[in-house]
Tab-separated table of C-alpha atoms and ligand atoms in Angstrom:
chain	number	residue	atom	x	y	z
A	20	UNK	CA	134.922	75.840	169.779
A	21	UNK	CA	136.665	73.956	166.857
A	22	UNK	CA	134.554	72.124	165.134
A	23	UNK	CA	131.900	74.667	164.604
A	24	UNK	CA	130.663	73.304	161.516
A	25	UNK	CA	129.587	70.007	162.904
A	26	UNK	CA	126.790	68.192	161.524
A	27	UNK	CA	125.438	69.480	158.151
A	28	UNK	CA	125.881	73.266	156.710
A	29	UNK	CA	124.037	75.580	158.618
A	30	UNK	CA	123.330	73.788	161.377
A	31	UNK	CA	123.312	76.916	163.881
A	32	UNK	CA	121.120	79.012	161.541
A	33	UNK	CA	118.586	75.666	161.473
A	34	UNK	CA	118.297	75.750	165.196
A	35	UNK	CA	117.855	78.968	165.397
A	36	UNK	CA	114.500	79.051	162.401
A	37	UNK	CA	113.117	76.260	164.543
A	38	UNK	CA	113.641	78.114	167.973
A	39	UNK	CA	111.861	81.141	166.018
A	40	UNK	CA	109.196	78.390	164.798
A	41	UNK	CA	108.493	77.158	168.159
A	42	UNK	CA	108.149	80.378	169.516
A	43	UNK	CA	105.505	81.679	167.100
A	44	UNK	CA	103.414	78.816	167.520
A	45	UNK	CA	103.632	79.130	171.351
A	46	UNK	CA	102.885	82.770	171.342
A	47	UNK	CA	99.539	82.166	168.604
A	48	UNK	CA	96.847	82.221	171.435
A	49	UNK	CA	98.106	84.827	173.875
A	50	UNK	CA	99.645	87.572	171.622
A	51	UNK	CA	98.983	86.849	167.716
A	52	UNK	CA	101.143	90.107	166.865
A	53	UNK	CA	104.297	88.580	168.645
A	54	UNK	CA	103.594	85.518	166.992
A	55	UNK	CA	103.827	87.078	163.455
A	56	UNK	CA	106.461	89.089	164.398
A	57	UNK	CA	108.265	85.933	165.345
A	58	UNK	CA	107.216	84.036	162.101
A	59	UNK	CA	108.299	86.912	160.273
A	60	UNK	CA	111.783	86.789	161.645
A	61	UNK	CA	111.811	82.666	161.175
A	62	UNK	CA	111.446	83.884	157.484
A	63	UNK	CA	113.842	86.309	157.111
A	64	UNK	CA	116.477	84.525	158.917
A	65	UNK	CA	116.228	81.797	156.284
A	66	UNK	CA	115.953	83.843	153.554
A	67	UNK	CA	119.353	86.272	154.777
A	68	UNK	CA	121.260	82.825	154.835
A	69	UNK	CA	119.636	80.966	151.792
A	70	UNK	CA	118.616	78.122	153.583
A	71	UNK	CA	115.538	76.678	152.966
A	72	UNK	CA	112.344	75.245	155.286
A	73	UNK	CA	110.859	71.996	154.898
A	74	UNK	CA	107.574	72.480	152.614
A	75	UNK	CA	105.490	71.391	154.770
A	76	UNK	CA	106.416	73.146	157.875
A	77	UNK	CA	106.547	76.294	155.513
A	78	UNK	CA	102.730	75.806	154.357
A	79	UNK	CA	101.760	76.261	158.020
A	80	UNK	CA	103.507	79.689	158.228
A	81	UNK	CA	101.337	82.616	156.606
A	82	UNK	CA	102.391	83.792	153.445
A	83	UNK	CA	101.829	87.376	153.932
A	84	UNK	CA	101.833	88.194	158.102
A	85	UNK	CA	104.315	85.209	158.929
A	86	UNK	CA	101.686	83.889	161.941
A	87	UNK	CA	101.896	80.487	162.543
A	88	UNK	CA	98.342	78.922	161.152
A	89	UNK	CA	97.107	77.159	163.212
A	90	UNK	CA	93.617	75.899	162.598
A	91	UNK	CA	90.728	77.300	164.245
A	92	UNK	CA	93.104	79.581	166.649
A	93	UNK	CA	94.613	81.758	163.838
A	94	UNK	CA	93.043	80.134	160.797
A	95	UNK	CA	89.660	79.088	159.024
A	96	UNK	CA	90.334	75.649	157.363
A	97	UNK	CA	87.623	74.632	154.620
A	98	UNK	CA	87.431	72.243	151.718
A	99	UNK	CA	85.628	73.421	148.396
A	100	UNK	CA	85.168	71.901	144.993
A	101	UNK	CA	82.202	69.460	144.081
A	102	UNK	CA	84.498	66.919	142.607
A	103	UNK	CA	86.889	64.686	144.391
A	104	UNK	CA	89.803	65.634	141.519
A	105	UNK	CA	89.367	69.293	142.069
A	106	UNK	CA	89.248	69.297	145.526
A	107	UNK	CA	90.892	72.099	147.422
A	108	UNK	CA	91.973	72.831	150.870
A	109	UNK	CA	91.175	76.318	151.733
A	110	UNK	CA	93.107	78.080	154.920
A	111	UNK	CA	92.303	81.696	155.494
A	112	UNK	CA	94.361	83.977	158.132
A	113	UNK	CA	92.435	85.753	160.836
A	114	UNK	CA	94.979	88.032	161.171
A	115	UNK	CA	95.448	89.372	157.590
A	116	UNK	CA	92.671	87.724	155.894
A	117	UNK	CA	94.660	86.310	152.935
A	118	UNK	CA	94.137	82.637	151.995
A	119	UNK	CA	96.129	79.630	151.053
A	120	UNK	CA	94.858	76.988	148.557
A	121	UNK	CA	96.395	73.122	148.478
A	122	UNK	CA	95.101	70.682	146.052
A	123	UNK	CA	93.687	67.543	147.648
A	124	UNK	CA	94.291	65.370	144.920
A	125	UNK	CA	95.973	62.024	145.761
A	126	UNK	CA	97.260	61.701	142.726
A	127	UNK	CA	100.307	64.070	142.985
A	128	UNK	CA	102.620	63.995	145.864
A	129	UNK	CA	105.318	66.369	146.934
A	130	UNK	CA	108.873	65.043	145.756
A	131	UNK	CA	110.176	65.219	148.849
A	132	UNK	CA	107.520	62.546	150.098
A	133	UNK	CA	109.158	60.239	147.230
A	134	UNK	CA	111.665	58.028	149.083
A	135	UNK	CA	113.716	58.451	146.253
A	136	UNK	CA	114.544	62.178	147.045
A	137	UNK	CA	116.819	61.480	150.201
A	138	UNK	CA	119.979	61.152	148.585
A	139	UNK	CA	121.789	60.823	152.136
A	140	UNK	CA	121.366	61.035	155.864
A	141	UNK	CA	123.616	62.170	158.284
A	142	UNK	CA	123.624	60.345	161.295
A	143	UNK	CA	123.158	61.987	164.694
A	144	UNK	CA	125.681	60.323	166.079
A	145	UNK	CA	128.413	61.922	163.936
A	146	UNK	CA	127.364	64.925	164.886
A	147	UNK	CA	127.660	64.966	168.401
A	148	UNK	CA	131.272	63.622	168.290
B	29	UNK	CA	83.832	93.232	88.864
B	30	UNK	CA	85.863	91.816	91.435
B	31	UNK	CA	88.960	93.741	90.879
B	32	UNK	CA	87.359	96.770	91.824
B	33	UNK	CA	86.238	95.754	95.208
B	34	UNK	CA	89.823	94.622	95.804
B	35	UNK	CA	92.010	97.110	98.165
B	36	UNK	CA	92.315	100.729	97.314
B	37	UNK	CA	95.313	101.986	95.436
B	38	UNK	CA	98.518	103.111	96.637
B	39	UNK	CA	102.019	103.783	95.411
B	40	UNK	CA	103.309	100.777	97.562
B	41	UNK	CA	105.456	97.972	95.610
B	42	UNK	CA	103.956	94.942	95.305
B	43	UNK	CA	105.462	91.531	95.052
B	44	UNK	CA	103.989	88.856	92.463
B	45	UNK	CA	102.891	86.709	95.264
B	46	UNK	CA	101.202	89.322	97.186
B	47	UNK	CA	99.285	89.705	93.896
B	48	UNK	CA	98.574	85.847	93.226
B	49	UNK	CA	97.284	86.108	97.316
B	50	UNK	CA	94.753	88.076	96.679
B	51	UNK	CA	93.759	86.650	93.693
B	52	UNK	CA	93.400	83.116	95.387
B	53	UNK	CA	91.185	84.973	98.392
B	54	UNK	CA	88.884	86.535	95.918
B	55	UNK	CA	88.095	82.922	94.164
B	56	UNK	CA	86.819	81.403	96.868
B	57	UNK	CA	84.680	84.146	97.493
B	58	UNK	CA	83.358	84.781	94.514
B	59	UNK	CA	80.602	82.607	92.734
B	60	UNK	CA	82.645	80.121	90.695
B	61	UNK	CA	80.946	81.218	87.386
B	62	UNK	CA	82.406	84.379	87.452
B	63	UNK	CA	85.986	83.331	88.370
B	64	UNK	CA	87.546	83.638	85.472
B	65	UNK	CA	86.305	87.880	84.947
B	66	UNK	CA	88.481	88.591	88.247
B	67	UNK	CA	91.007	90.792	87.093
B	68	UNK	CA	93.508	92.455	89.942
B	69	UNK	CA	94.855	95.596	89.052
B	70	UNK	CA	98.220	95.685	90.482
B	71	UNK	CA	98.100	99.475	91.449
B	72	UNK	CA	95.554	98.833	93.225
B	73	UNK	CA	96.868	96.453	95.789
B	74	UNK	CA	97.949	97.820	99.057
B	75	UNK	CA	99.781	95.420	101.169
B	76	UNK	CA	99.182	96.158	105.112
B	77	UNK	CA	102.070	95.173	107.500
B	78	UNK	CA	102.248	95.083	111.023
B	79	UNK	CA	101.890	93.417	114.191
B	80	UNK	CA	99.384	93.426	116.576
B	81	UNK	CA	99.507	96.544	118.901
B	82	UNK	CA	101.010	96.439	122.714
B	83	UNK	CA	97.307	97.444	124.037
B	84	UNK	CA	95.723	94.336	122.339
B	85	UNK	CA	98.171	91.999	123.840
B	86	UNK	CA	98.344	93.045	127.411
B	87	UNK	CA	94.766	92.643	127.336
B	88	UNK	CA	94.694	89.455	128.818
B	89	UNK	CA	94.171	89.402	132.514
B	90	UNK	CA	96.996	88.924	134.644
B	91	UNK	CA	96.645	86.574	137.742
B	92	UNK	CA	96.306	88.787	141.200
B	93	UNK	CA	99.731	88.345	142.890
B	94	UNK	CA	99.715	88.454	146.713
B	95	UNK	CA	100.934	91.637	147.943
B	96	UNK	CA	103.256	91.725	151.143
B	97	UNK	CA	101.797	94.243	153.599
B	98	UNK	CA	102.728	97.814	153.606
B	99	UNK	CA	103.886	99.902	156.124
B	100	UNK	CA	100.741	101.795	157.023
B	101	UNK	CA	98.830	97.787	157.087
B	102	UNK	CA	101.341	96.765	159.340
B	103	UNK	CA	100.561	99.984	161.392
B	104	UNK	CA	97.198	99.357	161.237
B	105	UNK	CA	97.214	95.605	162.462
B	106	UNK	CA	99.628	97.085	165.354
B	107	UNK	CA	102.908	95.580	164.791
B	108	UNK	CA	104.906	98.790	166.172
B	109	UNK	CA	102.564	99.286	168.836
B	110	UNK	CA	102.476	96.811	171.239
B	111	UNK	CA	100.633	97.629	174.131
B	112	UNK	CA	102.852	98.548	176.880
B	113	UNK	CA	100.521	96.585	179.260
B	114	UNK	CA	98.789	94.093	177.695
B	115	UNK	CA	101.708	91.703	178.107
B	116	UNK	CA	102.044	89.301	181.037
B	117	UNK	CA	105.244	88.174	182.628
B	118	UNK	CA	103.759	84.658	183.589
B	119	UNK	CA	103.238	83.837	179.877
B	120	UNK	CA	106.513	84.801	179.042
B	121	UNK	CA	108.333	82.518	181.171
B	122	UNK	CA	107.046	80.034	178.612
B	123	UNK	CA	108.821	81.498	175.798
B	124	UNK	CA	112.228	81.744	178.333
B	125	UNK	CA	111.914	78.303	179.009
B	126	UNK	CA	112.194	77.617	175.302
B	127	UNK	CA	114.846	80.122	174.884
B	128	UNK	CA	116.590	78.144	177.550
B	129	UNK	CA	116.581	74.666	175.388
B	130	UNK	CA	117.681	76.639	172.030
B	131	UNK	CA	120.524	78.409	173.741
B	132	UNK	CA	122.086	75.106	175.376
B	133	UNK	CA	122.113	73.727	171.994
B	134	UNK	CA	123.314	76.708	170.342
B	135	UNK	CA	126.272	77.247	172.623
B	136	UNK	CA	126.907	73.805	173.133
B	137	UNK	CA	126.937	73.735	177.060
B	138	UNK	CA	125.913	69.786	176.852
B	139	UNK	CA	129.457	68.985	175.969
B	140	UNK	CA	131.128	71.410	178.363
B	141	UNK	CA	131.197	71.694	181.770
B	142	UNK	CA	132.008	75.347	182.030
B	143	UNK	CA	132.173	78.464	179.935
B	144	UNK	CA	136.131	78.982	178.637
B	145	UNK	CA	138.203	81.287	180.209
B	146	UNK	CA	139.614	84.181	178.610
B	147	UNK	CA	143.056	82.829	178.491
B	148	UNK	CA	141.457	79.800	176.685
B	149	UNK	CA	141.630	79.046	172.790
B	150	UNK	CA	138.191	78.363	172.896
B	151	UNK	CA	137.198	81.834	173.965
B	152	UNK	CA	137.373	83.610	170.802
B	153	UNK	CA	134.717	81.080	168.734
B	154	UNK	CA	132.585	81.034	171.840
B	155	UNK	CA	132.186	84.581	171.906
B	156	UNK	CA	131.163	84.823	168.030
B	157	UNK	CA	128.896	82.122	168.632
B	158	UNK	CA	126.976	84.016	171.900
B	159	UNK	CA	126.761	87.243	169.714
B	160	UNK	CA	124.909	85.227	166.791
B	161	UNK	CA	122.837	83.822	168.728
B	162	UNK	CA	119.009	84.846	169.191
B	163	UNK	CA	117.903	86.936	171.984
B	164	UNK	CA	113.763	86.986	172.014
B	165	UNK	CA	113.201	85.249	175.022
B	166	UNK	CA	116.432	85.941	177.079
B	167	UNK	CA	116.389	86.490	180.588
B	168	UNK	CA	118.424	90.456	180.705
B	169	UNK	CA	119.566	92.679	183.169
B	170	UNK	CA	120.991	96.206	182.645
B	171	UNK	CA	124.498	96.381	185.058
B	172	UNK	CA	126.140	99.284	183.250
B	173	UNK	CA	124.972	102.348	180.912
B	174	UNK	CA	125.660	105.774	180.121
B	175	UNK	CA	122.348	106.459	181.133
B	176	UNK	CA	122.207	105.869	184.577
B	177	UNK	CA	118.362	105.587	184.799
B	178	UNK	CA	118.529	102.682	182.685
B	179	UNK	CA	120.581	100.493	185.213
B	180	UNK	CA	118.887	97.832	186.749
B	181	UNK	CA	116.029	97.095	184.496
B	182	UNK	CA	115.932	93.289	183.959
B	183	UNK	CA	113.141	91.126	182.559
B	184	UNK	CA	112.431	89.024	179.371
B	185	UNK	CA	113.538	90.415	175.861
B	186	UNK	CA	109.944	90.245	173.703
B	187	UNK	CA	111.242	91.960	170.440
B	188	UNK	CA	114.916	92.652	169.273
B	189	UNK	CA	115.489	95.431	166.992
B	190	UNK	CA	118.785	96.702	165.310
B	191	UNK	CA	118.840	99.284	168.050
B	192	UNK	CA	116.637	98.470	170.617
B	193	UNK	CA	115.453	95.870	172.980
B	194	UNK	CA	112.233	95.577	174.564
B	195	UNK	CA	112.374	94.424	177.559
B	196	UNK	CA	108.965	92.896	179.532
B	197	UNK	CA	109.550	93.193	182.972
B	198	UNK	CA	108.528	91.471	186.213
B	199	UNK	CA	105.512	94.344	186.875
B	200	UNK	CA	104.411	93.229	183.388
B	201	UNK	CA	105.763	96.792	181.845
B	202	UNK	CA	107.230	96.684	178.379
B	203	UNK	CA	110.486	99.255	178.525
B	204	UNK	CA	112.609	99.950	175.201
B	205	UNK	CA	116.037	100.071	175.778
B	206	UNK	CA	118.721	100.741	173.557
B	207	UNK	CA	121.738	98.697	172.697
B	208	UNK	CA	124.759	100.579	171.904
B	209	UNK	CA	124.627	102.517	175.489
B	210	UNK	CA	124.376	99.358	177.805
B	211	UNK	CA	126.165	96.456	178.935
B	212	UNK	CA	124.090	93.570	179.468
B	213	UNK	CA	124.027	90.455	181.702
B	214	UNK	CA	122.374	87.630	179.948
B	215	UNK	CA	120.770	85.044	182.343
B	216	UNK	CA	121.069	81.455	181.372
B	217	UNK	CA	120.380	78.999	184.184
B	218	UNK	CA	122.954	79.103	186.643
B	219	UNK	CA	125.533	81.181	184.166
B	220	UNK	CA	125.832	84.473	183.931
B	221	UNK	CA	127.153	86.042	180.516
B	222	UNK	CA	128.082	89.636	180.206
B	223	UNK	CA	127.848	91.029	176.587
B	224	UNK	CA	128.621	94.562	175.835
B	225	UNK	CA	125.320	96.031	173.913
B	226	UNK	CA	127.407	97.630	171.111
B	227	UNK	CA	127.924	93.951	169.595
B	228	UNK	CA	124.444	93.977	169.217
B	229	UNK	CA	124.014	96.385	167.012
B	230	UNK	CA	123.011	94.545	164.118
B	231	UNK	CA	119.439	93.976	162.502
B	232	UNK	CA	118.377	90.227	164.043
B	233	UNK	CA	117.870	88.338	160.618
B	234	UNK	CA	121.234	89.552	159.698
B	235	UNK	CA	123.102	88.393	162.866
B	236	UNK	CA	123.642	84.791	161.499
B	237	UNK	CA	125.057	86.116	158.179
B	238	UNK	CA	127.185	88.911	159.298
B	239	UNK	CA	130.855	88.509	159.917
B	240	UNK	CA	131.979	89.555	162.929
B	241	UNK	CA	134.858	91.859	163.106
B	242	UNK	CA	137.551	92.578	165.677
B	243	UNK	CA	135.734	93.681	168.749
B	244	UNK	CA	136.002	97.799	168.718
B	245	UNK	CA	137.065	99.468	171.612
B	246	UNK	CA	134.399	100.931	173.969
B	247	UNK	CA	134.259	103.902	175.810
B	248	UNK	CA	131.862	103.499	178.641
C	319	LIG	ZN1	98.209	86.446	157.404
């Protein structure tokens, strides 16, 4: 392949991570141990190549064991907190019983959701040339 | 009378500022009428200096950090001992389908009509891509090996480690095959790609990063 680095940097690694994530999501119901393995692999490939996952996607992986947190299958989801202000979404992993907390206050948004955070979009056609 | 109750005497040297400070604090405490009677004897003032001890500082509770799994935890959860018979080949076919899509994108097979030949200029890049690819979900057949009993093992790769592949055969049995002794044929649609196992002996997470050196000679 003459132009290996087409599109953006680390394109092949991203596609590999994407594949591993999908594989993990596929195996959640049938074999959670394998799902953990693939999720962990996805995380460690990202670590080795110093490429970041999208936060929304990263939050669906268990921090400790790496399984894809699918509500009802591999995770228990509940909302606690009395006031609307300090309500938290708690996701508990059923494999390793670790939990994640997310703030539900709509006042705070992620920077990536802000349209100003987009610097440049690489068109798809250019990548295929 | 107040002066007597200030501080115990010592041989330390005092600054006039310290004595003034003692006087000020005393006059605040004492009854207003007896303030003029305050008499601080400089020899009787001892200034204690120092900082808080480290123990006091560290008494604050630290937030408990989430720990990664220890090896014992992983063993307990069954990460290293995949049961040899619980996996079903039919379930893994879905993974294989997913892998086919990934592999076609990774190798760029849509753009190319055929796999480059040994003489083609793209051959080198293509083989590097092939070695860098992920093998989870690939259909693999062992064609040649140092160990004759390994020849003919085929199935879907379930787990990829540094030195072995765990292959799930069509009879739902999980077999562990060492990489370095074998030559594998990877089946991708109607293509058959031959890979020397020795070139795959990298930890799967590092495979994307590591630069491949000149492929060493084989002894098979
Ligand atoms: Zn977990």
